[in-house]
Amino acid sequence: MSDEEGEPEELESLPERDQSPSELRRLQEQVREFRRVFNDQARSRNTAHGGDAFGGDKVTGDKYIYMAKGKDSWQLYPVPPERLDDIRLRFAGTASKETLIHRLDNEPVAVLQGLPGTGRTTTALAALAHRCRELRMIRSTEPPIRLDKGKLSPGHGYLYNVSGQSWAKRLTEGDVLGCWDTLKELDARMVIVVGPDSDKSEVSELVTDHQRPDPRDVLARQLSQRLAGVPHDLTEILGRIPEAPTSPRDAKDLAVRLASALRSGGSVEDVCTDRPDPWRHEARAVLHQEDDQSDLGRRAFVIAGAVLNEQPTVQVCRAAYDLAGRLFEVEKQKEDAKLGMLPFAAMLDDWLQHAREQLSPIVQDLDRRLSFRAKFAPAVLDALWLDYVVAHQTLLDWLSQLARDNDPLVRLKAAQTVGRFAAYDFDFVYEHCIAGWVASRREALHMAAAWALEAVIAECPQRHDRVAGLLRMWLQQARPEGIARQSTAVRLLGTLLGEQAAGQAMEALRSIARRHPHVLKLAVRDTVVELCASGSTRVVLSHLRGWARSEPRELGGLVAACLTKIAQLTNGERPRILALHEEDPVLVRELWCQVLLSRYCGQDPWNALRDWAKDGIRFDALRDDLYAEPGLRPRMRFYGLL
């Protein structure tokens, strides 16, 4: 067994711990910015498509971690008004919808089976909207027989997407019809959406096979309604679109952008030039290397450039060299496979022109940072995973090697790529990559696992409950041999999952800190700081005040360490904690006093205050609050804070 397997008792700390404090802060700020940009871009894609980027539906309402046992697992959310309007005004009719309407006229429950991304959710909502004025989306992992019947309302329509859930692999009458009587009594209706892998033999009479609407019909219907009141020739517009949409979602997205452009004086050609699909086609052409099919070195270079986009050329070339060798092991049985020289120096300019890099002012090759067009790099990664199935394990092994890099930005880029792949195929990627990171003794891999899972829920919100379930399981493993999983859980609490429920995240961190006050102290501290940096400053400081009050022996030193790092977080030039002091002076004053008066304080919190003074940061109000505490005056004089 290698040192990466099993559940070791001791952990290998992050390689960047050896950096100077200022360099470490710089790296951490860069990581936060890269994460923010990645998550914002994922949200933008999900919003633009009316759902997640990989076939799921947009999740509305607050998200929770569900860490405590007995937490209500049934969540009901209203369908957004804009989506209801879209369905009622612009839905392109299908035979599936008509069949569903007929079933719902006679029965309170129907099942729709079909592939994701084919408009099945919209079809189900359209059928429900034909009968019900109020529509709700159900989110749970349990069959309808366990549904809290008190959550159902008279006359409402409910959509429950159960694709991929274990109980839905084989549909039974007891599960599917579990709330039939309640729905009948309330004159409410429910459509259960399942994937093509569900065995429907026991309930075949309830199942409608989804038939995807013609994307061209969807485009025409969407355009006609969105251009109402504007003079237009629909036939002429459709004739100027060089490439027909490939899915209902693609058709809707194209219609939205076309209508917006035409209303503001733009042209059909401008919109079509910037369509998402051409990026995917171009990425496929580059990956297939039509000019030189057999040169794996060039293919490896563009893949490495997509993963490490905006990173120095030397890092990309080093990663590409490793990948090229791995790909050769996959392809060497082919007669024409060869491992050509990586494009560098004079070849580099030619290759980057082929990939159409956004070139910056002239720089030395070793200093250059690769920066592909905004949509090109993700298109390469999507095409890579969808088209190059034979190399999936090789790609994950290569990314795992990058996740061990000393540079946290390289590790982050590798982890986000793994998360992007996991949004397509979660079980495979988790089993063959992320699970190994979680079981490692390296904290760097625990952090990479957390970043990868954060990328999953950013790219695919429907995976939120799955990731939350992993977090809950790791938090409950209190045995010493579960320390690696606990370490990963700590890091995961500092990502989107914890940000969405900062109070619960802080409670979980306190529990871990008490169980592992030495091994995971720095990890807990870093996560507390990340939660604060994400915008949950008030929640974090409130919990830290509680930690300092109730359990100083276990947590006193940790609270001091957290406060020191939080004092270094800025919003612009001003420390975040000073901005909060203006809003809630009692909270900030009490926390500082508790820390500075504690026997576990040490010098670091005092040095943080002294650094403010050296940097010219004014904190007169907080200084006066601290001076009002008699026990602090001698130390304030000692540190020159008066």
XYZ file of C-alpha atoms in Angstrom:
642
model
C 0.000 0.000 0.000
C 1.384 3.415 -0.942
C 1.620 6.354 1.412
C -1.408 7.848 -0.344
C -3.711 5.047 0.761
C -5.321 4.247 4.071
C -6.178 6.631 6.903
C -2.939 7.808 8.564
C -2.839 9.265 12.044
C -0.426 12.090 11.187
C -0.836 14.614 8.387
C 1.671 16.210 6.058
C 1.183 19.965 6.219
C 0.649 22.290 3.262
C 3.869 22.963 1.311
C 3.245 26.724 1.315
C 3.481 26.822 5.121
C 7.208 27.496 4.622
C 6.480 30.754 2.803
C 6.860 34.100 4.534
C 3.663 35.488 6.105
C 3.340 38.179 3.441
C 3.864 35.714 0.577
C 1.409 33.283 2.135
C -1.239 36.015 2.401
C -0.636 36.916 -1.244
C -1.122 33.303 -2.335
C -4.275 32.947 -0.250
C -5.739 36.101 -1.775
C -4.972 34.803 -5.264
C -6.651 31.471 -4.480
C -9.760 33.282 -3.204
C -9.920 35.387 -6.354
C -9.553 32.359 -8.672
C -12.274 30.541 -6.736
C -14.562 33.562 -6.876
C -14.142 33.939 -10.647
C -14.693 30.208 -11.244
C -17.847 30.107 -9.108
C -19.243 33.310 -10.632
C -18.722 31.973 -14.146
C -20.422 28.704 -13.197
C -23.404 30.602 -11.763
C -23.566 32.712 -14.926
C -23.704 29.592 -17.100
C -26.368 28.002 -14.909
C -28.524 31.135 -14.911
C -28.199 31.620 -18.642
C -29.405 28.104 -19.319
C -32.237 28.158 -16.784
C -30.580 25.343 -14.878
C -27.218 23.850 -14.163
C -24.792 23.548 -17.025
C -25.029 19.774 -17.262
C -28.755 19.089 -17.524
C -30.072 19.808 -14.044
C -32.557 22.386 -12.928
C -31.844 25.660 -11.257
C -32.146 25.250 -7.488
C -33.857 28.131 -5.740
C -34.024 29.028 -2.079
C -31.398 28.618 0.629
C -29.147 25.573 0.743
C -28.253 23.816 3.978
C -25.537 21.416 4.963
C -27.913 18.946 6.700
C -25.299 17.918 9.265
C -27.605 17.163 12.168
C -29.550 13.935 12.354
C -33.279 14.296 12.092
C -33.050 17.390 9.882
C -36.071 17.759 7.599
C -34.971 16.239 4.274
C -37.959 17.443 2.220
C -37.487 20.845 0.614
C -40.179 22.455 -1.552
C -39.429 25.522 -3.662
C -41.717 27.596 -5.886
C -40.991 27.596 -9.594
C -39.655 31.097 -10.408
C -42.268 33.341 -12.067
C -40.008 33.982 -15.044
C -39.825 30.261 -15.763
C -43.581 29.889 -15.440
C -44.043 32.731 -17.912
C -41.584 31.079 -20.268
C -43.483 27.791 -20.121
C -46.924 29.312 -20.564
C -45.954 31.728 -23.331
C -43.231 29.981 -25.290
C -43.486 26.212 -24.774
C -43.204 24.234 -28.012
C -45.782 21.471 -27.730
C -44.803 17.809 -27.645
C -46.647 14.520 -27.648
C -45.170 13.830 -24.214
C -46.879 16.895 -22.771
C -50.261 15.903 -24.172
C -49.910 12.375 -22.783
C -48.965 13.739 -19.368
C -51.926 16.129 -19.355
C -54.275 13.222 -20.111
C -52.773 11.152 -17.280
C -52.981 14.039 -14.812
C -56.615 14.615 -15.716
C -57.352 11.127 -14.432
C -54.666 10.386 -11.842
C -52.777 12.519 -9.289
C -49.357 10.964 -10.058
C -47.487 10.503 -13.343
C -43.923 9.528 -14.229
C -41.886 11.037 -17.078
C -38.815 9.125 -18.239
C -36.125 10.583 -20.455
C -32.571 11.800 -20.870
C -31.410 14.980 -19.102
C -30.911 18.002 -21.319
C -33.774 17.087 -23.642
C -36.429 19.381 -22.174
C -38.020 16.765 -19.925
C -38.259 19.097 -16.910
C -39.882 21.830 -18.982
C -42.329 19.311 -20.457
C -43.319 18.099 -16.978
C -43.819 21.660 -15.715
C -45.846 22.545 -18.803
C -48.168 19.593 -18.192
C -48.592 20.564 -14.529
C -49.166 24.223 -15.464
C -52.024 23.120 -17.728
C -53.957 22.119 -14.602
C -52.323 23.813 -11.594
C -51.730 27.525 -11.042
C -49.102 27.082 -8.318
C -46.078 24.867 -9.050
C -43.432 23.597 -6.654
C -40.116 21.786 -7.094
C -39.330 19.010 -4.589
C -35.785 18.320 -3.448
C -35.112 15.164 -1.454
C -33.423 11.776 -1.650
C -36.406 9.763 -0.399
C -39.347 8.191 -2.251
C -42.782 9.891 -2.151
C -44.063 7.323 0.329
C -41.932 9.103 2.965
C -43.017 12.590 1.963
C -44.250 14.774 4.797
C -47.851 15.012 3.609
C -48.359 18.183 5.620
C -46.140 20.039 3.152
C -48.609 19.538 0.279
C -51.134 22.259 -0.540
C -54.529 22.069 -2.280
C -54.458 22.462 -6.043
C -50.668 22.709 -6.305
C -48.530 20.906 -8.879
C -45.290 19.234 -7.751
C -42.279 18.233 -9.820
C -39.882 15.736 -8.240
C -36.732 14.934 -10.243
C -35.286 11.672 -8.882
C -32.750 10.912 -11.631
C -29.749 9.099 -10.221
C -31.265 8.358 -6.813
C -30.756 4.806 -5.592
C -34.408 4.106 -4.803
C -35.398 5.166 -8.336
C -33.226 2.528 -10.018
C -36.193 0.177 -9.706
C -39.538 1.944 -9.447
C -42.134 0.227 -7.297
C -45.813 0.999 -6.973
C -45.440 1.506 -3.214
C -42.764 4.180 -3.642
C -44.243 6.033 -6.610
C -47.811 6.089 -5.289
C -46.805 6.736 -1.688
C -48.744 10.021 -1.460
C -51.508 9.171 -3.973
C -54.348 9.472 -1.427
C -53.174 12.832 -0.092
C -52.747 14.282 -3.581
C -56.195 13.019 -4.574
C -57.794 14.541 -1.487
C -56.103 17.906 -2.115
C -56.792 17.841 -5.874
C -53.015 18.293 -6.294
C -50.779 16.684 -8.902
C -47.225 15.309 -9.020
C -44.919 14.404 -11.898
C -41.888 12.274 -11.027
C -39.013 12.658 -13.500
C -36.653 9.682 -13.878
C -33.660 8.886 -16.048
C -33.438 6.219 -18.745
C -31.719 3.812 -16.333
C -34.807 3.431 -14.092
C -36.547 0.051 -14.262
C -40.216 0.952 -14.851
C -41.618 -2.546 -15.377
C -43.734 -2.516 -12.179
C -45.321 0.872 -12.903
C -45.273 0.964 -16.709
C -48.875 2.158 -16.887
C -47.887 5.346 -15.046
C -44.839 6.135 -17.197
C -44.668 8.451 -20.197
C -41.601 8.265 -22.414
C -40.276 11.748 -23.035
C -39.998 12.871 -26.640
C -37.641 15.763 -27.119
C -39.181 18.739 -28.931
C -37.584 19.792 -32.190
C -35.017 22.469 -31.202
C -35.961 24.416 -34.346
C -39.587 24.581 -33.199
C -38.441 25.748 -29.765
C -36.311 28.465 -31.366
C -39.154 29.657 -33.581
C -41.681 29.738 -30.723
C -39.256 31.532 -28.382
C -38.246 34.104 -30.985
C -41.789 34.815 -32.098
C -42.944 35.655 -28.581
C -39.796 37.518 -27.498
C -39.942 39.757 -30.578
C -43.631 40.552 -30.147
C -44.210 44.222 -30.911
C -41.012 44.483 -32.952
C -41.273 44.301 -36.764
C -39.478 41.167 -37.851
C -39.490 38.427 -40.443
C -39.139 35.195 -38.489
C -38.431 33.079 -41.570
C -35.704 35.483 -42.697
C -34.097 35.497 -39.230
C -34.094 31.714 -38.986
C -32.583 31.477 -42.460
C -29.588 33.566 -41.394
C -28.622 31.204 -38.569
C -25.813 29.045 -39.998
C -26.057 26.216 -37.463
C -29.349 24.981 -36.025
C -29.596 24.582 -32.229
C -28.877 21.078 -30.996
C -31.101 20.981 -27.900
C -34.148 22.781 -26.450
C -31.890 24.556 -23.983
C -29.547 25.682 -26.740
C -32.570 26.941 -28.696
C -33.874 28.972 -25.771
C -30.462 30.448 -25.036
C -30.020 31.432 -28.685
C -33.502 32.984 -28.804
C -32.833 35.072 -25.693
C -29.615 36.456 -27.128
C -31.077 37.005 -30.600
C -34.114 38.870 -29.268
C -31.949 41.058 -27.049
C -29.589 41.889 -29.905
C -32.325 42.598 -32.470
C -34.235 44.837 -30.063
C -31.088 46.901 -29.460
C -30.093 47.166 -33.112
C -27.659 44.242 -33.237
C -27.408 41.620 -35.940
C -28.073 37.896 -36.214
C -24.504 37.390 -37.434
C -22.965 38.969 -34.318
C -24.965 36.692 -32.039
C -24.192 33.550 -34.028
C -20.464 34.321 -34.018
C -20.472 34.271 -30.218
C -22.620 31.166 -29.717
C -21.382 28.627 -27.130
C -21.582 25.599 -29.419
C -19.024 26.827 -31.954
C -16.506 26.995 -29.123
C -17.072 23.320 -28.429
C -16.696 22.469 -32.123
C -13.497 24.478 -32.341
C -12.141 22.827 -29.202
C -12.829 19.418 -30.718
C -11.004 20.405 -33.887
C -7.964 21.562 -31.912
C -7.924 18.431 -29.746
C -8.270 16.178 -32.777
C -5.355 18.077 -34.343
C -6.574 17.769 -37.870
C -3.233 19.064 -39.208
C -1.246 16.384 -37.393
C -3.424 13.622 -35.982
C -0.566 11.640 -34.470
C 1.331 14.300 -32.483
C 0.359 13.696 -28.836
C 2.739 16.411 -27.648
C 0.638 19.169 -29.186
C -2.581 17.685 -27.857
C -1.092 17.480 -24.376
C -0.011 21.104 -24.607
C -3.459 22.467 -25.362
C -5.002 20.305 -22.611
C -2.445 21.523 -20.083
C -3.049 25.096 -21.264
C -6.774 24.724 -20.698
C -6.317 23.316 -17.187
C -3.645 25.840 -16.160
C -5.165 28.772 -18.032
C -3.511 32.078 -17.035
C -0.564 30.293 -15.430
C 3.106 30.731 -16.474
C 4.198 28.989 -19.657
C 6.899 27.055 -17.843
C 4.270 25.430 -15.606
C 2.087 24.570 -18.586
C 4.963 23.009 -20.504
C 6.081 20.970 -17.508
C 2.531 19.644 -17.028
C 2.146 19.029 -20.768
C 5.364 17.000 -20.883
C 4.060 14.713 -18.130
C 0.647 14.375 -19.795
C 2.131 13.636 -23.215
C 4.004 10.647 -21.823
C 0.862 9.359 -20.144
C -1.198 9.773 -23.315
C 1.442 7.905 -25.296
C 0.941 4.904 -22.995
C -2.760 5.024 -23.866
C -2.293 5.523 -27.620
C 0.937 3.672 -28.399
C -0.918 0.631 -29.731
C -1.987 2.827 -32.640
C 0.477 2.651 -35.510
C 0.480 6.389 -36.183
C 0.823 7.506 -32.530
C 3.970 9.457 -31.813
C 5.254 11.629 -29.022
C 6.348 14.782 -30.787
C 8.296 17.677 -29.344
C 6.329 20.043 -27.152
C 5.667 23.424 -28.773
C 8.096 25.852 -27.183
C 10.234 28.850 -28.148
C 9.628 29.525 -31.866
C 6.953 26.799 -32.022
C 5.075 28.346 -29.104
C 3.911 31.434 -30.986
C 2.590 29.321 -33.843
C 0.703 26.989 -31.530
C -0.798 29.791 -29.450
C -1.977 31.439 -32.651
C -3.651 28.141 -33.535
C -5.435 28.215 -30.180
C -6.026 31.966 -30.620
C -4.548 33.121 -27.363
C -5.415 36.633 -26.260
C -1.896 37.994 -26.630
C -0.577 40.604 -24.217
C 2.383 42.964 -24.754
C 5.649 41.270 -25.698
C 7.238 39.334 -22.840
C 9.894 36.688 -22.498
C 8.687 33.142 -23.189
C 9.500 31.960 -19.666
C 7.549 34.851 -18.140
C 4.528 34.535 -20.395
C 1.259 33.485 -18.852
C -1.052 31.515 -21.086
C -4.483 33.043 -21.461
C -6.832 31.392 -23.937
C -10.064 33.109 -24.912
C -12.590 33.146 -22.081
C -14.789 30.399 -23.548
C -12.101 28.355 -25.239
C -10.454 26.768 -22.199
C -13.681 25.384 -20.645
C -14.811 24.193 -24.082
C -11.571 22.208 -24.379
C -12.167 20.546 -21.013
C -15.786 19.682 -21.824
C -14.893 18.249 -25.233
C -11.969 16.373 -23.696
C -14.111 14.521 -21.144
C -16.986 13.829 -23.537
C -14.897 12.681 -26.502
C -11.749 11.107 -25.045
C -13.346 8.416 -22.893
C -10.447 5.984 -23.244
C -8.157 8.431 -21.417
C -10.410 9.258 -18.441
C -8.324 7.414 -15.865
C -5.108 8.742 -17.364
C -6.405 12.296 -17.147
C -7.421 11.817 -13.507
C -4.008 10.355 -12.649
C -2.307 13.329 -14.304
C -4.543 15.815 -12.470
C -3.818 14.004 -9.206
C -0.136 14.593 -9.806
C -0.801 18.306 -10.393
C -2.827 18.359 -7.161
C 0.429 17.546 -5.313
C 2.239 20.579 -6.722
C 3.873 23.027 -4.310
C 2.064 25.941 -5.975
C -1.474 26.236 -4.522
C -2.720 27.866 -7.747
C -1.686 24.807 -9.748
C -3.408 22.571 -7.205
C -6.533 24.727 -7.385
C -6.675 24.618 -11.193
C -6.253 20.840 -11.179
C -8.943 20.404 -8.516
C -11.433 22.612 -10.359
C -10.884 20.582 -13.524
C -11.573 17.380 -11.590
C -14.735 19.011 -10.228
C -15.812 19.966 -13.740
C -15.380 16.357 -14.866
C -17.231 15.129 -11.760
C -20.222 17.282 -12.709
C -20.561 14.975 -15.718
C -19.728 11.666 -14.025
C -19.633 12.072 -10.253
C -19.440 8.427 -9.182
C -16.548 7.573 -11.498
C -14.504 10.674 -10.719
C -15.100 10.400 -6.988
C -14.165 6.719 -6.830
C -11.099 6.976 -9.080
C -9.731 10.314 -7.920
C -11.348 12.364 -5.148
C -11.718 9.451 -2.716
C -7.970 8.856 -2.904
C -7.288 12.502 -2.110
C -9.578 12.304 0.914
C -7.808 9.208 2.271
C -4.312 10.675 1.806
C -2.123 11.942 4.642
C -1.407 15.133 2.664
C -3.346 18.215 3.685
C -2.732 19.607 0.193
C -4.836 16.780 -1.257
C -7.544 17.316 1.364
C -7.733 20.926 0.255
C -7.772 19.837 -3.406
C -10.657 17.469 -2.655
C -12.588 20.321 -1.055
C -11.937 22.596 -4.036
C -13.012 19.857 -6.447
C -16.274 19.281 -4.560
C -16.871 23.036 -4.439
C -16.484 23.103 -8.220
C -19.019 20.271 -8.487
C -21.759 22.163 -6.656
C -20.901 25.385 -8.509
C -21.144 23.680 -11.903
C -24.004 21.345 -10.997
C -26.241 22.568 -8.129
C -28.167 19.287 -8.170
C -25.084 17.603 -6.715
C -25.356 19.782 -3.590
C -27.092 17.164 -1.466
C -24.655 14.461 -2.565
C -21.658 16.537 -1.528
C -23.384 17.584 1.702
C -23.948 13.913 2.469
C -20.216 13.229 2.164
C -19.486 16.143 4.471
C -21.961 14.888 7.053
C -20.440 11.399 6.934
C -16.885 12.698 7.399
C -17.908 14.923 10.298
C -19.380 11.939 12.115
C -16.155 9.899 11.856
C -14.643 10.909 15.177
C -12.202 8.012 15.476
C -8.471 8.882 15.309
C -8.049 6.866 12.093
C -10.661 9.115 10.468
C -8.440 12.186 10.817
C -7.842 12.472 7.051
C -11.565 12.635 6.364
C -12.017 15.121 9.203
C -9.278 17.258 7.668
C -11.069 17.197 4.312
C -14.345 18.075 6.021
C -12.699 21.107 7.632
C -11.473 22.323 4.240
C -14.858 21.682 2.632
C -16.544 23.822 5.286
C -14.471 26.732 3.972
C -15.961 26.486 0.468
C -19.375 27.290 -1.007
C -20.953 24.545 1.093
C -19.962 26.220 4.344
C -20.577 29.733 3.059
C -24.210 28.846 2.407
C -24.665 27.894 6.084
C -21.917 29.715 7.977
C -23.498 29.231 11.409
C -23.692 25.445 11.031
C -20.170 25.421 9.604
C -18.806 27.224 12.678
C -20.592 24.782 15.005
C -19.030 21.862 13.147
C -15.588 23.490 13.277
C -15.865 23.953 17.043
C -16.652 20.276 17.471
C -13.660 19.238 15.356
C -11.355 21.685 17.123
C -12.255 20.150 20.487
C -11.607 16.613 19.246
C -8.355 17.422 17.430
C -6.953 20.577 19.067
C -3.413 20.011 17.743
C -3.555 18.084 14.452
C -6.284 20.192 12.830
C -5.771 23.526 14.590
C -4.254 25.275 11.564
C -6.827 23.784 9.186
C -9.683 24.994 11.401
C -8.079 28.425 11.670
C -7.713 28.706 7.885
C -11.330 27.669 7.332
C -12.633 30.183 9.862
C -10.728 32.880 7.976
C -12.155 31.696 4.624
C -15.696 31.882 5.995
C -14.993 35.397 7.190
C -13.492 36.354 3.819
C -16.596 35.029 2.027
C -18.767 37.712 3.650
C -19.932 35.989 6.839
C -17.847 38.213 9.143
C -20.595 38.899 11.701
C -21.590 35.228 11.987
C -17.972 34.110 12.335
C -17.080 36.679 14.992
C -20.246 35.906 16.963
C -19.265 32.256 17.134
C -15.658 33.064 17.998
C -16.917 35.165 20.894
C -18.914 32.166 22.077
C -15.860 29.920 21.747
C -13.778 32.318 23.833
C -16.464 32.572 26.519
C -17.390 28.937 26.985
C -14.314 26.787 26.446
C -11.071 28.741 26.771
C -8.943 25.697 27.606
C -9.601 23.900 24.299
C -10.257 26.894 22.097
C -8.571 29.934 23.637
C -5.400 29.717 21.563
C -7.374 28.905 18.418
C -9.607 31.958 18.832
C -6.521 34.160 19.193
C -5.004 32.654 16.035
C -8.253 33.148 14.097
C -8.620 36.755 15.201
C -5.022 37.507 14.194
C -5.617 36.226 10.659
C -9.028 37.901 10.371
C -7.402 41.223 11.301
C -5.319 40.879 8.127
C -8.367 40.555 5.845
C -9.080 43.779 4.014
C -11.898 45.171 1.944
C -9.991 47.531 -0.271
C -7.452 49.109 2.071
C -9.533 48.861 5.239
C -9.606 45.755 7.483
C -12.975 43.997 7.341
C -13.194 43.746 11.107
C -12.957 47.531 11.480
C -15.830 47.969 9.052
C -17.893 45.597 11.201
C -16.853 47.519 14.333
C -18.624 50.559 12.917
C -21.812 48.501 12.545
C -21.563 46.355 15.682
C -19.026 47.830 18.116
C -20.161 45.647 21.041
C -19.433 42.386 19.220
C -15.995 43.424 17.983
C -14.988 45.058 21.290
C -16.005 42.046 23.368
C -14.156 39.615 21.129
C -10.934 41.626 21.150
C -11.115 42.087 24.932
C -11.736 38.396 25.548
C -8.791 37.421 23.362
C -6.353 40.046 24.650
C -7.189 39.290 28.285
C -6.929 35.543 27.815
C -3.889 33.656 29.111
C -3.845 31.909 25.704
C -3.475 35.181 23.809
C 0.241 35.249 23.013
C 1.843 38.050 21.021
C 0.177 37.599 17.627
C -3.108 39.487 18.265
C -1.131 42.381 19.763
C 1.198 42.366 16.782
C -1.839 42.532 14.463
C -2.934 45.757 16.197
C 0.594 47.108 16.056
C 0.793 46.328 12.319
C -2.347 48.424 11.791
C -0.666 51.330 13.540
C 2.542 50.889 11.507
C 0.544 50.800 8.253
C -1.265 54.015 9.117
C -4.673 52.354 9.529
C -6.849 54.420 11.847
C -8.701 52.435 14.497
C -9.308 55.178 17.069
C -12.773 53.937 18.041
C -11.597 50.378 18.695
C -8.461 51.664 20.460
C -10.667 53.719 22.800
C -12.874 50.689 23.462
C -9.826 48.608 24.382
C -8.327 51.348 26.538
C -11.569 51.482 28.535
C -10.675 48.002 29.833
C -8.212 48.569 32.738
C -6.553 45.185 32.340
C -5.437 46.027 28.801
C -3.799 49.418 29.448
C -0.345 48.145 30.519
C -0.028 45.904 27.441
C -1.255 48.694 25.173
C 1.533 50.895 26.524
C 4.038 48.088 26.036
C 3.072 47.632 22.369
C 2.982 51.380 21.720
C -0.748 51.530 21.045
C -1.558 54.581 23.162
